PDB file of C-alpha atoms in Angstrom:
ATOM      1  CA  MET A 204       0.000   0.000   0.000  1.00  0.00           C
ATOM      2  CA  LEU A 205       2.686   2.484   1.054  1.00  0.00           C
ATOM      3  CA  LEU A 206       4.747   1.519  -1.985  1.00  0.00           C
ATOM      4  CA  SER A 207       1.812   2.278  -4.286  1.00  0.00           C
ATOM      5  CA  ILE A 208       1.332   5.699  -2.729  1.00  0.00           C
ATOM      6  CA  ILE A 209       5.024   6.569  -2.944  1.00  0.00           C
ATOM      7  CA  PHE A 210       5.209   5.256  -6.505  1.00  0.00           C
ATOM      8  CA  LEU A 211       2.422   7.612  -7.594  1.00  0.00           C
ATOM      9  CA  THR A 212       4.383  10.633  -6.358  1.00  0.00           C
ATOM     10  CA  LEU A 213       7.228   9.901  -8.802  1.00  0.00           C
ATOM     11  CA  SER A 214       7.575  11.344 -12.266  1.00  0.00           C
ATOM     12  CA  GLU A 215       6.949   9.070 -15.245  1.00  0.00           C
ATOM     13  CA  GLU A 216      10.679   8.731 -15.901  1.00  0.00           C
ATOM     14  CA  GLN A 217      11.363   7.878 -12.252  1.00  0.00           C
ATOM     15  CA  GLN A 218       8.546   5.323 -12.268  1.00  0.00           C
ATOM     16  CA  HIS A 219      10.103   3.758 -15.344  1.00  0.00           C
ATOM     17  CA  GLN A 220      13.509   3.542 -13.621  1.00  0.00           C
ATOM     18  CA  VAL A 221      11.984   1.849 -10.564  1.00  0.00           C
ATOM     19  CA  GLU A 222      10.076  -0.558 -12.812  1.00  0.00           C
ATOM     20  CA  GLN A 223      13.320  -1.450 -14.593  1.00  0.00           C
ATOM     21  CA  ILE A 224      15.005  -2.194 -11.276  1.00  0.00           C
ATOM     22  CA  TYR A 225      12.050  -4.356 -10.289  1.00  0.00           C
ATOM     23  CA  GLU A 226      12.038  -6.235 -13.603  1.00  0.00           C
ATOM     24  CA  GLN A 227      15.771  -6.847 -13.488  1.00  0.00           C
ATOM     25  CA  TYR A 228      16.289  -7.601  -9.791  1.00  0.00           C
ATOM     26  CA  GLY A 229      12.860  -8.123  -8.206  1.00  0.00           C
ATOM     27  CA  GLU A 230      12.833 -11.911  -8.498  1.00  0.00           C
ATOM     28  CA  LEU A 231      16.362 -12.181  -7.168  1.00  0.00           C
ATOM     29  CA  MET A 232      15.509  -9.892  -4.249  1.00  0.00           C
ATOM     30  CA  LEU A 233      12.382 -11.928  -3.491  1.00  0.00           C
ATOM     31  CA  ARG A 234      14.369 -15.183  -3.501  1.00  0.00           C
ATOM     32  CA  THR A 235      16.903 -13.581  -1.147  1.00  0.00           C
ATOM     33  CA  ALA A 236      14.156 -12.535   1.258  1.00  0.00           C
ATOM     34  CA  LYS A 237      12.565 -15.977   1.084  1.00  0.00           C
ATOM     35  CA  TYR A 238      15.955 -17.581   1.774  1.00  0.00           C
ATOM     36  CA  PHE A 239      16.375 -15.519   4.935  1.00  0.00           C
ATOM     37  CA  LEU A 240      12.782 -15.665   6.153  1.00  0.00           C
ATOM     38  CA  SER A 241      11.424 -18.924   4.653  1.00  0.00           C
ATOM     39  CA  ASP A 242       8.009 -17.345   4.395  1.00  0.00           C
ATOM     40  CA  GLN A 243       6.555 -16.179   1.095  1.00  0.00           C
ATOM     41  CA  SER A 244       4.316 -13.449   2.515  1.00  0.00           C
ATOM     42  CA  LEU A 245       7.080 -12.038   4.735  1.00  0.00           C
ATOM     43  CA  ALA A 246       9.463 -12.172   1.786  1.00  0.00           C
ATOM     44  CA  GLU A 247       6.997 -10.182  -0.320  1.00  0.00           C
ATOM     45  CA  GLU A 248       6.638  -7.652   2.488  1.00  0.00           C
ATOM     46  CA  MET A 249      10.427  -7.278   2.708  1.00  0.00           C
ATOM     47  CA  LEU A 250      10.553  -6.821  -1.066  1.00  0.00           C
ATOM     48  CA  GLN A 251       8.041  -3.964  -0.805  1.00  0.00           C
ATOM     49  CA  GLN A 252       9.966  -2.392   2.061  1.00  0.00           C
ATOM     50  CA  SER A 253      13.125  -2.724  -0.021  1.00  0.00           C
ATOM     51  CA  PHE A 254      11.560  -0.802  -2.875  1.00  0.00           C
ATOM     52  CA  VAL A 255      10.343   1.884  -0.502  1.00  0.00           C
ATOM     53  CA  LYS A 256      13.946   2.210   0.640  1.00  0.00           C
ATOM     54  CA  ILE A 257      15.246   2.149  -2.960  1.00  0.00           C
ATOM     55  CA  ILE A 258      12.849   4.938  -3.917  1.00  0.00           C
ATOM     56  CA  LYS A 259      13.904   7.031  -0.913  1.00  0.00           C
ATOM     57  CA  LEU A 260      17.592   6.477  -1.772  1.00  0.00           C
ATOM     58  CA  ALA A 261      16.870   7.320  -5.397  1.00  0.00           C
ATOM     59  CA  GLU A 262      15.132  10.559  -4.454  1.00  0.00           C
ATOM     60  CA  GLU A 263      18.046  11.536  -2.212  1.00  0.00           C
ATOM     61  CA  ASN A 264      20.486  10.878  -5.085  1.00  0.00           C
ATOM     62  CA  ASN A 265      18.391  12.313  -7.932  1.00  0.00           C
ATOM     63  CA  PHE A 266      17.924   8.803  -9.336  1.00  0.00           C
ATOM     64  CA  ASP A 267      21.620   8.711 -10.296  1.00  0.00           C
ATOM     65  CA  PHE A 268      22.283   5.318  -8.726  1.00  0.00           C
ATOM     66  CA  CYS A 269      19.716   3.247 -10.626  1.00  0.00           C
ATOM     67  CA  ASN A 270      22.447   1.419 -12.534  1.00  0.00           C
ATOM     68  CA  LYS A 271      23.882  -0.292  -9.437  1.00  0.00           C
ATOM     69  CA  THR A 272      24.756  -3.973  -9.437  1.00  0.00           C
ATOM     70  CA  ALA A 273      22.606  -6.848  -8.277  1.00  0.00           C
ATOM     71  CA  SER A 274      24.542  -7.071  -5.009  1.00  0.00           C
ATOM     72  CA  PHE A 275      23.538  -3.498  -4.143  1.00  0.00           C
ATOM     73  CA  TYR A 276      19.837  -4.273  -4.411  1.00  0.00           C
ATOM     74  CA  VAL A 277      20.184  -7.707  -2.820  1.00  0.00           C
ATOM     75  CA  SER A 278      22.057  -6.179   0.127  1.00  0.00           C
ATOM     76  CA  ILE A 279      19.129  -3.828   0.759  1.00  0.00           C
ATOM     77  CA  VAL A 280      16.635  -6.672   1.054  1.00  0.00           C
ATOM     78  CA  ARG A 281      19.118  -8.861   2.959  1.00  0.00           C
ATOM     79  CA  ASN A 282      19.737  -6.140   5.536  1.00  0.00           C
ATOM     80  CA  LEU A 283      16.011  -5.553   5.986  1.00  0.00           C
ATOM     81  CA  CYS A 284      15.514  -9.299   6.513  1.00  0.00           C
ATOM     82  CA  ARG A 285      18.318  -9.399   9.066  1.00  0.00           C
ATOM     83  CA  ASP A 286      16.820  -6.440  10.907  1.00  0.00           C
ATOM     84  CA  TYR A 287      13.454  -8.164  10.907  1.00  0.00           C
ATOM     85  CA  ARG A 288      14.944 -11.414  12.243  1.00  0.00           C
ATOM     86  CA  ARG A 289      16.883  -9.579  14.967  1.00  0.00           C
ATOM     87  CA  LYS A 290      13.686  -7.896  16.048  1.00  0.00           C
ATOM     88  CA  GLN A 291      11.909 -11.250  16.100  1.00  0.00           C
ATOM     89  CA  LYS A 292      14.682 -12.842  18.182  1.00  0.00           C
ATOM     90  CA  LYS A 293      14.181 -10.200  20.816  1.00  0.00           C
ATOM     91  CA  GLU A 294      10.425 -10.710  20.883  1.00  0.00           C
ATOM     92  CA  ASN A 295      10.422 -14.468  21.242  1.00  0.00           C
ATOM     93  CA  ALA A 296      13.023 -17.142  21.728  1.00  0.00           C
ATOM     94  CA  ILE A 297      12.260 -20.321  19.799  1.00  0.00           C
ATOM     95  CA  SER A 298       8.735 -20.814  18.563  1.00  0.00           C
ATOM     96  CA  ILE A 299       6.707 -23.191  16.444  1.00  0.00           C
ATOM     97  CA  ASP A 300       7.128 -20.728  13.556  1.00  0.00           C
ATOM     98  CA  ALA A 301      10.902 -20.923  13.910  1.00  0.00           C
ATOM     99  CA  MET A 302      10.679 -24.696  13.705  1.00  0.00           C
ATOM    100  CA  ALA A 303       8.578 -24.412  10.569  1.00  0.00           C
ATOM    101  CA  TYR A 304      11.245 -22.070   9.245  1.00  0.00           C
ATOM    102  CA  GLU A 305      13.612 -25.014   9.230  1.00  0.00           C
ATOM    103  CA  GLY A 306      11.014 -27.158   7.469  1.00  0.00           C
ATOM    104  CA  LEU A 307      10.051 -29.211  10.510  1.00  0.00           C
ATOM    105  CA  GLU A 308       6.608 -30.581  11.124  1.00  0.00           C
ATOM    106  CA  LEU A 309       5.020 -30.717  14.562  1.00  0.00           C
ATOM    107  CA  SER A 310       5.306 -34.531  14.505  1.00  0.00           C
ATOM    108  CA  GLU A 311       9.061 -34.208  13.980  1.00  0.00           C
ATOM    109  CA  MET A 312       9.322 -31.855  16.945  1.00  0.00           C
ATOM    110  CA  GLN A 313       7.618 -34.449  19.125  1.00  0.00           C
ATOM    111  CA  ASN A 314      10.120 -37.090  18.016  1.00  0.00           C
ATOM    112  CA  GLU A 315      12.529 -38.263  20.736  1.00  0.00           C
ATOM    113  CA  ASP A 316      15.521 -37.326  18.555  1.00  0.00           C
ATOM    114  CA  PHE A 317      14.329 -33.712  18.105  1.00  0.00           C
ATOM    115  CA  ASN A 318      17.025 -31.269  19.185  1.00  0.00           C
ATOM    116  CA  PRO A 319      16.276 -27.515  19.155  1.00  0.00           C
ATOM    117  CA  GLU A 320      19.943 -26.864  19.897  1.00  0.00           C
ATOM    118  CA  LYS A 321      20.916 -28.277  16.494  1.00  0.00           C
ATOM    119  CA  ILE A 322      18.421 -25.947  14.824  1.00  0.00           C
ATOM    120  CA  PHE A 323      19.841 -22.984  16.720  1.00  0.00           C
ATOM    121  CA  ILE A 324      23.395 -23.957  15.758  1.00  0.00           C
ATOM    122  CA  GLY A 325      22.299 -24.248  12.116  1.00  0.00           C
ATOM    123  CA  HIS A 326      20.912 -20.710  12.247  1.00  0.00           C
ATOM    124  CA  GLU A 327      24.058 -19.394  13.880  1.00  0.00           C
ATOM    125  CA  MET A 328      26.320 -21.118  11.352  1.00  0.00           C
ATOM    126  CA  ARG A 329      24.319 -19.696   8.441  1.00  0.00           C
ATOM    127  CA  GLU A 330      24.553 -16.196   9.945  1.00  0.00           C
ATOM    128  CA  GLU A 331      28.303 -16.629  10.495  1.00  0.00           C
ATOM    129  CA  VAL A 332      28.917 -17.745   6.891  1.00  0.00           C
ATOM    130  CA  MET A 333      26.789 -14.890   5.540  1.00  0.00           C
ATOM    131  CA  GLY A 334      28.847 -12.512   7.684  1.00  0.00           C
ATOM    132  CA  PHE A 335      32.048 -13.879   6.149  1.00  0.00           C
ATOM    133  CA  ILE A 336      30.572 -13.483   2.658  1.00  0.00           C
ATOM    134  CA  ASP A 337      29.673  -9.863   3.471  1.00  0.00           C
ATOM    135  CA  GLU A 338      33.348  -9.184   4.258  1.00  0.00           C
ATOM    136  CA  LEU A 339      34.451 -10.180   0.749  1.00  0.00           C
ATOM    137  CA  LYS A 340      35.033  -7.668  -2.042  1.00  0.00           C
ATOM    138  CA  PRO A 341      31.777  -6.941  -3.895  1.00  0.00           C
ATOM    139  CA  ILE A 342      32.778  -8.744  -7.110  1.00  0.00           C
ATOM    140  CA  TYR A 343      33.430 -11.990  -5.215  1.00  0.00           C
ATOM    141  CA  LYS A 344      30.489 -11.551  -2.867  1.00  0.00           C
ATOM    142  CA  GLU A 345      28.141 -11.053  -5.800  1.00  0.00           C
ATOM    143  CA  ALA A 346      29.322 -14.200  -7.595  1.00  0.00           C
ATOM    144  CA  LEU A 347      29.112 -16.294  -4.418  1.00  0.00           C
ATOM    145  CA  LEU A 348      25.666 -15.094  -3.417  1.00  0.00           C
ATOM    146  CA  LEU A 349      24.192 -15.592  -6.850  1.00  0.00           C
ATOM    147  CA  ARG A 350      25.713 -19.072  -7.175  1.00  0.00           C
ATOM    148  CA  LEU A 351      25.438 -20.431  -3.614  1.00  0.00           C
ATOM    149  CA  VAL A 352      22.388 -18.730  -2.173  1.00  0.00           C
ATOM    150  CA  HIS A 353      20.301 -18.277  -5.288  1.00  0.00           C
ATOM    151  CA  GLY A 354      21.432 -21.390  -7.113  1.00  0.00           C
ATOM    152  CA  LEU A 355      22.133 -19.679 -10.415  1.00  0.00           C
ATOM    153  CA  SER A 356      24.522 -21.228 -12.928  1.00  0.00           C
ATOM    154  CA  ASN A 357      27.655 -19.468 -14.186  1.00  0.00           C
ATOM    155  CA  ARG A 358      25.836 -18.727 -17.431  1.00  0.00           C
ATOM    156  CA  GLU A 359      22.844 -17.186 -15.621  1.00  0.00           C
ATOM    157  CA  VAL A 360      25.083 -15.074 -13.387  1.00  0.00           C
ATOM    158  CA  ALA A 361      27.109 -13.926 -16.410  1.00  0.00           C
ATOM    159  CA  GLN A 362      23.944 -12.896 -18.245  1.00  0.00           C
ATOM    160  CA  LEU A 363      22.556 -11.112 -15.202  1.00  0.00           C
ATOM    161  CA  LEU A 364      25.755  -9.159 -14.596  1.00  0.00           C
ATOM    162  CA  GLY A 365      26.726  -8.670 -18.233  1.00  0.00           C
ATOM    163  CA  GLU A 366      30.067 -10.446 -17.789  1.00  0.00           C
ATOM    164  CA  LYS A 367      31.799 -13.376 -19.505  1.00  0.00           C
ATOM    165  CA  GLU A 368      31.051 -16.815 -18.107  1.00  0.00           C
ATOM    166  CA  GLU A 369      34.783 -17.440 -17.514  1.00  0.00           C
ATOM    167  CA  THR A 370      35.025 -14.207 -15.501  1.00  0.00           C
ATOM    168  CA  ILE A 371      32.145 -15.281 -13.264  1.00  0.00           C
ATOM    169  CA  ASN A 372      33.656 -18.744 -12.828  1.00  0.00           C
ATOM    170  CA  SER A 373      36.982 -17.197 -11.811  1.00  0.00           C
ATOM    171  CA  ARG A 374      35.334 -14.768  -9.366  1.00  0.00           C
ATOM    172  CA  TYR A 375      33.255 -17.573  -7.883  1.00  0.00           C
ATOM    173  CA  HIS A 376      36.252 -19.828  -7.270  1.00  0.00           C
ATOM    174  CA  ARG A 377      38.422 -17.020  -5.898  1.00  0.00           C
ATOM    175  CA  GLY A 378      35.586 -15.879  -3.634  1.00  0.00           C
ATOM    176  CA  ARG A 379      34.923 -19.450  -2.545  1.00  0.00           C
ATOM    177  CA  ASN A 380      38.602 -19.937  -1.629  1.00  0.00           C
ATOM    178  CA  MET A 381      38.616 -16.651   0.316  1.00  0.00           C
ATOM    179  CA  LEU A 382      35.442 -17.740   2.112  1.00  0.00           C
ATOM    180  CA  ILE A 383      36.993 -21.098   3.043  1.00  0.00           C
ATOM    181  CA  GLU A 384      40.040 -19.283   4.444  1.00  0.00           C
ATOM    182  CA  LYS A 385      37.824 -16.959   6.506  1.00  0.00           C
ATOM    183  CA  ILE A 386      35.829 -19.898   7.865  1.00  0.00           C
ATOM    184  CA  GLN A 387      39.003 -21.800   8.756  1.00  0.00           C
ATOM    185  CA  LYS A 388      40.412 -18.737  10.548  1.00  0.00           C
ATOM    186  CA  GLY A 389      37.107 -18.354  12.386  1.00  0.00           C
ATOM    187  CA  VAL A 390      37.194 -21.984  13.500  1.00  0.00           C
ATOM    188  CA  LYS A 391      40.806 -21.665  14.704  1.00  0.00           C
ATOM    189  CA  GLU A 392      39.944 -18.533  16.674  1.00  0.00           C
ATOM    190  CA  TYR A 393      36.984 -20.332  18.255  1.00  0.00           C
ATOM    191  CA  GLU A 394      39.152 -23.279  19.323  1.00  0.00           C
TER     192      GLU A 394
END
C-alpha cells in the first residue's frame, strides 16, 4: 500500500527507472528474502519495504544510482531481513514458527531425537557464513551469493551481470577460496 502511494508521487521517468530495477532484480531480491525468512508473505513484504527504501535512496540521489549492481539491491533486502529477524529474536526465543522455518513438522518436533539446539546452531552457522561473505570484495560476494544462495549457474550469473562466463567462474572460485580461508580462521579462533 505504502509503496503504491510513494510510486504515484514519482515522475513518469522515475517510475520507469523503478520498474526497470524491479524487472531486473525483483525476483532475485524476493528469492533472497525468502531464503532468509522462509516465508513467502514475509518475503513479499520485505521486497516492498526494499523498494520503498530504494525509492527514498533514489530521491536523495536524484535517481543517479539506478544502474547499481545486483549485489547493491540484494544487500538492501538482505539487511532488511536481518533487521526483521533480529527484532523477532528479541520478541520471542524459539517458537513453532521458527521450527517451521527449518522445514520441521510438529510430529518431527515431538520425536525423541528432536534437538532444538541443532536448529539454533544451524541458524548461527548460516549467519556466520553470511557474515564472512559480506566481508568479501563486492565482485566476489556477488558471484558467491548468486551461485550459492540463489542457485544460479555461471551462465545465468554472467547474463545477469553482463560479464563473460569465464570471468564469473573465476570470481566464484576465488571468492569461494577466500570464504573457506575466513571460515578456517574463524574456526581456529573459536578453538
